[in-house]
Tab-separated table of C-alpha atoms in Angstrom:
chain	number	residue	atom	x	y	z
A	1	MET	CA	-18.064	28.944	-1.768
A	2	PRO	CA	-16.893	27.499	-5.127
A	3	LEU	CA	-15.493	29.700	-7.320
A	4	SER	CA	-16.443	29.221	-11.109
A	5	PRO	CA	-14.686	29.403	-14.785
A	6	GLY	CA	-14.029	33.363	-15.529
A	7	GLU	CA	-14.377	35.176	-11.760
A	8	LYS	CA	-11.502	36.569	-10.827
A	9	LEU	CA	-9.348	37.282	-8.247
A	10	GLY	CA	-6.996	40.116	-8.235
A	11	PRO	CA	-5.250	39.492	-11.698
A	12	TYR	CA	-5.748	35.680	-11.783
A	13	GLU	CA	-9.002	34.234	-13.872
A	14	ILE	CA	-10.081	30.904	-12.757
A	15	LEU	CA	-10.243	28.552	-16.060
A	16	ALA	CA	-11.358	25.349	-14.550
A	17	PRO	CA	-11.381	23.328	-10.546
A	18	ILE	CA	-8.259	21.285	-9.870
A	19	GLY	CA	-9.163	19.768	-6.369
A	20	ALA	CA	-10.171	20.721	-2.626
A	21	GLY	CA	-9.346	19.360	0.509
A	22	GLY	CA	-8.406	20.597	4.538
A	23	MET	CA	-6.606	23.620	3.206
A	24	GLY	CA	-8.153	24.521	0.774
A	25	GLU	CA	-9.992	24.593	-2.537
A	26	VAL	CA	-7.276	24.766	-5.686
A	27	TYR	CA	-8.386	25.936	-9.300
A	28	ARG	CA	-5.933	26.073	-12.489
A	29	ALA	CA	-6.390	29.929	-13.143
A	30	ARG	CA	-4.475	32.297	-15.578
A	31	ASP	CA	-2.333	34.957	-14.893
A	32	THR	CA	-3.616	37.710	-16.418
A	33	ARG	CA	-0.448	39.796	-16.614
A	34	LEU	CA	2.067	37.464	-17.319
A	35	ASN	CA	-0.329	34.944	-19.884
A	36	ARG	CA	0.841	32.164	-17.843
A	37	ASP	CA	-1.293	29.003	-16.219
A	38	VAL	CA	-0.961	29.145	-12.329
A	39	ALA	CA	-2.123	27.039	-9.641
A	40	LEU	CA	-4.426	29.325	-6.740
A	41	LYS	CA	-5.493	27.574	-3.531
A	42	VAL	CA	-8.302	29.525	-1.614
A	43	LEU	CA	-8.453	29.428	1.845
A	44	PRO	CA	-11.094	27.892	3.217
A	45	GLU	CA	-13.385	30.199	5.051
A	46	ASP	CA	-12.488	29.262	9.138
A	47	PHE	CA	-8.651	29.909	8.273
A	48	ALA	CA	-9.127	32.900	6.096
A	49	GLN	CA	-11.605	34.231	8.755
A	50	ASP	CA	-8.886	34.066	11.625
A	51	PRO	CA	-6.580	36.875	11.288
A	52	ALA	CA	-3.513	35.838	13.031
A	53	ARG	CA	-3.992	32.580	10.693
A	54	ARG	CA	-4.256	34.124	7.824
A	55	ARG	CA	-1.025	36.427	9.126
A	56	ARG	CA	1.078	33.279	9.936
A	57	PHE	CA	0.014	31.837	6.779
A	58	GLU	CA	1.073	34.497	4.723
A	59	GLN	CA	4.478	34.897	6.759
A	60	GLU	CA	5.187	31.266	5.873
A	61	ALA	CA	4.135	31.626	2.025
A	62	ARG	CA	6.678	33.814	2.023
A	63	ALA	CA	9.123	32.359	3.836
A	64	VAL	CA	8.849	29.542	0.816
A	65	ALA	CA	8.210	31.667	-2.155
A	66	ALA	CA	11.721	32.406	-1.447
A	67	LEU	CA	12.945	28.688	-1.676
A	68	ASN	CA	14.783	27.964	-5.707
A	69	HIS	CA	15.093	23.940	-5.966
A	70	PRO	CA	13.647	21.936	-8.541
A	71	ASN	CA	12.103	19.740	-6.330
A	72	ILE	CA	9.902	22.393	-4.533
A	73	VAL	CA	6.892	23.958	-6.027
A	74	ALA	CA	7.159	27.684	-6.410
A	75	VAL	CA	4.704	29.954	-4.885
A	76	TYR	CA	4.742	33.226	-7.479
A	77	ASP	CA	2.098	34.925	-5.124
A	78	VAL	CA	0.016	35.710	-1.718
A	79	GLY	CA	-3.677	37.293	-1.785
A	80	GLU	CA	-6.476	38.242	0.210
A	81	ASN	CA	-6.504	34.595	1.424
A	82	PHE	CA	-5.536	32.497	-1.455
A	83	LEU	CA	-2.299	31.254	-2.467
A	84	VAL	CA	-0.744	31.517	-6.042
A	85	SER	CA	1.983	28.133	-7.057
A	86	GLU	CA	3.595	26.678	-9.726
A	87	LEU	CA	1.015	24.548	-11.946
A	88	VAL	CA	2.971	21.412	-11.934
A	89	ASP	CA	1.517	19.097	-15.118
A	90	GLY	CA	1.599	15.688	-13.584
A	91	GLN	CA	-0.065	13.118	-10.508
A	92	THR	CA	1.025	13.042	-7.096
A	93	LEU	CA	2.514	9.917	-5.846
A	94	ARG	CA	-1.265	8.936	-4.291
A	95	ALA	CA	-2.248	8.705	-7.333
A	96	GLY	CA	0.427	6.868	-9.554
A	97	GLY	CA	1.148	3.522	-10.094
A	98	LYS	CA	3.630	0.806	-8.540
A	99	LEU	CA	6.368	1.671	-9.166
A	100	SER	CA	10.200	-0.298	-10.118
A	101	GLN	CA	12.532	-0.074	-7.837
A	102	ARG	CA	15.175	2.179	-9.616
A	103	GLN	CA	12.469	4.518	-10.107
A	104	ALA	CA	11.606	4.433	-6.142
A	105	ILE	CA	14.401	5.203	-5.595
A	106	ASP	CA	15.200	7.990	-7.679
A	107	LEU	CA	12.000	9.887	-6.550
A	108	ALA	CA	12.868	9.787	-2.789
A	109	VAL	CA	16.091	10.720	-3.413
A	110	GLN	CA	14.767	13.802	-4.874
A	111	ILE	CA	11.575	13.707	-1.915
A	112	ALA	CA	15.186	14.059	0.150
A	113	GLU	CA	17.293	16.755	-1.672
A	114	GLY	CA	13.679	18.827	-1.850
A	115	LEU	CA	13.033	18.209	2.009
A	116	ALA	CA	16.831	19.398	2.795
A	117	ALA	CA	16.633	22.459	1.219
A	118	ALA	CA	13.358	23.055	2.928
A	119	HIS	CA	15.078	23.058	6.297
A	120	ALA	CA	18.092	24.634	5.719
A	121	ALA	CA	16.033	27.055	5.077
A	122	GLY	CA	14.659	27.051	8.315
A	123	ILE	CA	11.122	25.498	7.281
A	124	THR	CA	9.352	22.215	8.444
A	125	HIS	CA	6.514	20.935	5.757
A	126	ARG	CA	4.765	18.970	8.599
A	127	ASP	CA	1.941	17.318	6.237
A	128	LEU	CA	4.850	15.160	3.869
A	129	LYS	CA	2.507	12.282	2.635
A	130	PRO	CA	1.798	10.706	-1.412
A	131	ALA	CA	-0.466	13.203	-1.778
A	132	ASN	CA	2.002	16.381	-1.692
A	133	ILE	CA	4.085	14.853	-3.771
A	134	MET	CA	3.659	15.792	-7.487
A	135	VAL	CA	5.787	14.131	-10.305
A	136	THR	CA	5.574	15.557	-13.425
A	137	GLY	CA	4.472	13.762	-17.173
A	138	ALA	CA	5.610	13.372	-20.290
A	139	SER	CA	4.439	16.715	-21.324
A	140	SER	CA	6.107	19.109	-18.846
A	141	GLY	CA	9.508	18.699	-20.646
A	142	ASN	CA	10.804	17.457	-17.658
A	143	ALA	CA	9.399	13.705	-16.792
A	144	GLY	CA	9.609	12.142	-13.699
A	145	ARG	CA	10.963	14.870	-11.342
A	146	ALA	CA	9.401	14.989	-8.000
A	147	LYS	CA	8.089	18.401	-6.535
A	148	ILE	CA	6.639	18.638	-3.146
A	149	LEU	CA	3.782	20.919	-2.854
A	150	ASP	CA	1.283	22.186	-0.744
A	151	PHE	CA	3.405	23.724	2.163
A	152	GLY	CA	-0.132	24.733	4.004
A	153	LEU	CA	1.054	23.706	7.694
A	154	ALA	CA	4.678	25.014	7.348
A	155	LYS	CA	6.362	25.663	10.175
A	156	MET	CA	9.087	27.595	10.509
A	157	THR	CA	11.617	26.243	13.272
A	158	ASN	CA	14.041	29.751	12.695
A	159	PRO	CA	12.743	32.882	11.333
A	160	ARG	CA	15.273	34.672	10.740
A	161	THR	CA	17.080	31.571	8.510
A	162	ALA	CA	13.788	31.849	6.216
A	163	GLY	CA	14.276	35.703	5.724
A	164	LEU	CA	12.019	36.710	8.452
A	165	PRO	CA	12.719	38.977	11.816
A	166	ALA	CA	12.972	36.514	14.943
A	167	SER	CA	9.618	38.849	16.153
A	168	GLU	CA	7.310	36.768	14.160
A	169	ALA	CA	8.435	33.521	15.516
A	170	SER	CA	4.485	34.142	17.845
A	171	THR	CA	2.663	32.832	14.640
A	172	GLN	CA	3.804	29.601	14.366
A	173	THR	CA	1.455	26.835	15.791
A	174	ASP	CA	0.483	26.472	19.723
A	175	GLU	CA	1.739	23.450	21.752
A	176	GLY	CA	-0.804	21.165	22.090
A	177	VAL	CA	-2.247	21.936	18.599
A	178	VAL	CA	-2.887	18.972	16.159
A	179	VAL	CA	-1.922	19.340	12.797
A	180	GLY	CA	-0.783	16.497	9.696
A	181	THR	CA	-2.615	13.863	7.928
A	182	VAL	CA	-2.884	10.647	9.990
A	183	GLY	CA	-1.107	7.692	9.053
A	184	TYR	CA	1.887	9.752	7.939
A	185	MET	CA	2.622	12.001	11.612
A	186	SER	CA	5.545	11.687	13.986
A	187	PRO	CA	4.941	10.949	17.452
A	188	GLU	CA	5.502	14.249	18.860
A	189	GLN	CA	2.835	15.675	16.373
A	190	VAL	CA	0.694	13.450	17.004
A	191	LYS	CA	0.725	14.058	20.979
A	192	GLY	CA	1.296	17.833	19.880
A	193	LEU	CA	4.540	18.744	20.620
A	194	PRO	CA	6.867	20.670	19.154
A	195	VAL	CA	8.284	19.816	15.757
A	196	ASP	CA	11.384	20.021	13.822
A	197	HIS	CA	12.598	18.895	10.338
A	198	ARG	CA	12.800	15.628	12.179
A	199	SER	CA	9.479	14.843	11.998
A	200	ASP	CA	9.187	15.756	8.485
A	201	ILE	CA	11.763	13.045	8.573
A	202	PHE	CA	9.906	10.365	9.896
A	203	SER	CA	6.897	11.243	7.529
A	204	PHE	CA	9.706	10.525	4.513
A	205	GLY	CA	10.475	7.311	6.125
A	206	LEU	CA	6.638	6.364	5.700
A	207	VAL	CA	6.728	7.658	2.171
A	208	LEU	CA	9.731	5.726	0.993
A	209	TYR	CA	8.395	2.653	3.054
A	210	GLU	CA	4.765	3.249	0.274
A	211	LEU	CA	7.188	3.662	-2.525
A	212	LEU	CA	9.506	0.314	-1.793
A	213	ALA	CA	6.588	-1.739	-0.480
């Protein structure tokens, strides 16, 4: 059920809807404790009502929250069926216009650096696509910075590296379950086979092709 401006989830007051997708609805919200605007994602109902999936999401959100990289959107908090992250002022690569070759290469390098940081922490994104990459606007004070967002389908390929107990490896997606976005998925992802960082690199290659072509 969509939230209305003025409603609250914990200390977060809803200001306005930002968008919606398969992984939930996203709102601009106000953190009343720190007096800052954030992006608040509410999990889909079927996701939120499945204890195992919700637990996996919370565990992986905590792992992503431990990442500190300028090309990855920061995760601030995880609540009861919602996720709170940095609010990025800009637009996605999908919404942006044609880029020059220099701009495309600069963004590609930034995306690659963000992915490398996630992979080094044992996290595979599994849904890398233009719609999940924001580029900051002029009003942000740091225009032209790429930010990878939406780790809702992320998988911990090495829980210990991600700072979590090895016992939590059992919460990863089962083999045979296909997740991701058709058109950007690696062959093994489409087949429902186990994936690792190489699947993200395949998806990145498709994003790079679109940037340049």
